Amino acid sequence: MSKIKNVLKTGNQICFLLFCCIVTAQSSNSVTLSDTVNEPKLVFDKLEHDFGDVGEHDGYAQHIFSFTNTGNAPLIITNASASCGCTRPEWPQQPIKPGERGGIIIMYNPAGRPGSFHKTATVYTNEEGGFKRHRLDIKGVVVEKPRDPMATYLDTVGGIGIERKNLIFREFKNTQINKEIKYIKNFTDKTLHLKYEVDTTFMSVQSPDSLRADWHSEVTVLIDGTKTGNKRGRYHEQVKWTVSDSAGNVLGADFITATVNYLDNFDELSPLQTANAPTLDIENTQLKFGIVKKGFLGLFGVKTVKQFIISNKGKSELVLHSVTSDVPYVRLPDLKGKTLKPGETLSVSVTIKAKELPADIDIDLFVVSNDPKGPVRRVRVVAQKEN
């Protein structure tokens, strides 16, 4: 009988323990359900941003990814990391209450990284017990923006400042591509469009088709010496350029003048040919006109004339490719193609017309010839205008 009582007692104890376990399990389940209901929930407005073109030297490009806590518990952003050192995230340090908005800033450093980019950032929160992650993507194209060359912009066409409109090709080789560069800057607050036109097959222009507001750039004029043929002497080539707005309205147009001395290919001469070459000599390399008189009441174009002497002191025929002035009010005879035999001399007259003289001048005349030792020679002209 006592054994039966013990069994019953033990059964009651087991039933009691099972009851406690069930109650505990139900209690545990109710807590879990409650926690699930009171969860934060981060919802971003968008997960990707395209910067488009980014200037290489414009500093960090940044975008704010806005979000809302749509849950009903405080949202805590525990950390944010980027896929590389060039990308940096910043996030709120304080909890975001239910219904409140916030933002995560993603910054990208474009310096030294021309070309397209696609970077990611990972955001960690206290959602789902602290194991929730969100991925944010940024992309764009880094375009090289030339650094400010500290140029002085002397002219402006259609809002574009120009370092200079005259390019001097100081050394020209007819066996290679020769180039000269000038700087330009957009002084307006809008993107402007550039167009260049050349009339020769051997000249071309390298420049951006458009220039963003407050940007610097370069215009490179190239002359392919291998395509200039038998062109010799000093020339002033012109490139027409036009500035327009985004609607196609022309804001300004002007010419870039490229001054070039087209020379013979002296690299092909043998030592014997060099020794037997012509030699150009110039007497009176400085012509001082003094005060150029106006004449009676300044009504008559009084001419003042001086000469310099060209001689060929070499051993073969001297060819004058050009004898020119870069200004219209200093006049010279047309001597292009004129030849001088060894020992022969030539007097060249230089004329200044008083009425045309704009101010005091101190300029150079240029003599281009087939002398390999000095193919480009200068004659200085100095004159004062009468008050």
Tab-separated table of N, CA and C in Angstrom, residues 158-161 185-193 211-215 243-246 251:
chain	number	residue	atom	x	y	z
A	158	GLY	N	32.654	85.179	-75.175
A	158	GLY	CA	31.467	84.449	-74.778
A	158	GLY	C	31.516	83.898	-73.369
A	159	GLY	N	32.223	84.584	-72.482
A	159	GLY	CA	32.338	84.123	-71.105
A	159	GLY	C	33.531	83.227	-70.841
A	160	ILE	N	34.279	82.881	-71.889
A	160	ILE	CA	35.483	82.064	-71.738
A	160	ILE	C	36.702	82.971	-71.727
A	161	GLY	N	37.466	82.921	-70.640
A	161	GLY	CA	38.698	83.683	-70.568
A	161	GLY	C	39.815	82.960	-71.306
A	185	LYS	N	39.397	79.444	-69.348
A	185	LYS	CA	38.612	79.286	-68.131
A	185	LYS	C	37.193	79.785	-68.366
A	186	ASN	N	36.228	79.021	-67.875
A	186	ASN	CA	34.827	79.423	-67.943
A	186	ASN	C	34.513	80.309	-66.750
A	187	PHE	N	34.282	81.586	-66.997
A	187	PHE	CA	33.997	82.537	-65.924
A	187	PHE	C	32.498	82.673	-65.635
A	188	THR	N	31.669	81.883	-66.309
A	188	THR	CA	30.229	81.968	-66.081
A	188	THR	C	29.797	80.907	-65.069
A	189	ASP	N	28.484	80.905	-64.774
A	189	ASP	CA	27.937	79.937	-63.826
A	189	ASP	C	27.180	78.816	-64.535
A	190	LYS	N	27.481	78.601	-65.819
A	190	LYS	CA	26.807	77.541	-66.562
A	190	LYS	C	27.790	76.880	-67.516
A	191	THR	N	27.444	75.689	-67.953
A	191	THR	CA	28.283	74.961	-68.898
A	191	THR	C	28.220	75.617	-70.267
A	192	LEU	N	29.386	75.816	-70.871
A	192	LEU	CA	29.467	76.405	-72.209
A	192	LEU	C	30.072	75.385	-73.171
A	193	HIS	N	29.702	75.518	-74.452
A	193	HIS	CA	30.125	74.554	-75.466
A	193	HIS	C	31.078	75.235	-76.448
A	211	LEU	N	32.767	73.114	-71.368
A	211	LEU	CA	33.526	73.514	-70.191
A	211	LEU	C	32.543	73.917	-69.104
A	212	ARG	N	32.609	73.216	-67.966
A	212	ARG	CA	31.686	73.482	-66.873
A	212	ARG	C	31.999	74.815	-66.201
A	213	ALA	N	31.038	75.312	-65.456
A	213	ALA	CA	31.188	76.605	-64.790
A	213	ALA	C	32.411	76.616	-63.893
A	214	ASP	N	33.215	77.673	-63.999
A	214	ASP	CA	34.395	77.904	-63.165
A	214	ASP	C	35.452	76.822	-63.352
A	215	TRP	N	35.471	76.185	-64.520
A	215	TRP	CA	36.495	75.170	-64.794
A	215	TRP	C	37.589	75.744	-65.684
A	243	VAL	N	31.862	79.965	-79.097
A	243	VAL	CA	31.353	79.624	-77.765
A	243	VAL	C	29.834	79.712	-77.793
A	244	SER	N	29.151	78.652	-77.360
A	244	SER	CA	27.687	78.617	-77.358
A	244	SER	C	27.181	78.135	-76.012
A	245	ASP	N	25.906	78.425	-75.745
A	245	ASP	CA	25.286	77.890	-74.534
A	245	ASP	C	24.624	76.549	-74.856
A	246	SER	N	23.983	75.937	-73.849
A	246	SER	CA	23.406	74.608	-74.030
A	246	SER	C	22.246	74.602	-75.009
A	251	LEU	N	27.431	82.698	-78.167
A	251	LEU	CA	27.743	83.765	-77.217
A	251	LEU	C	28.945	84.590	-77.640
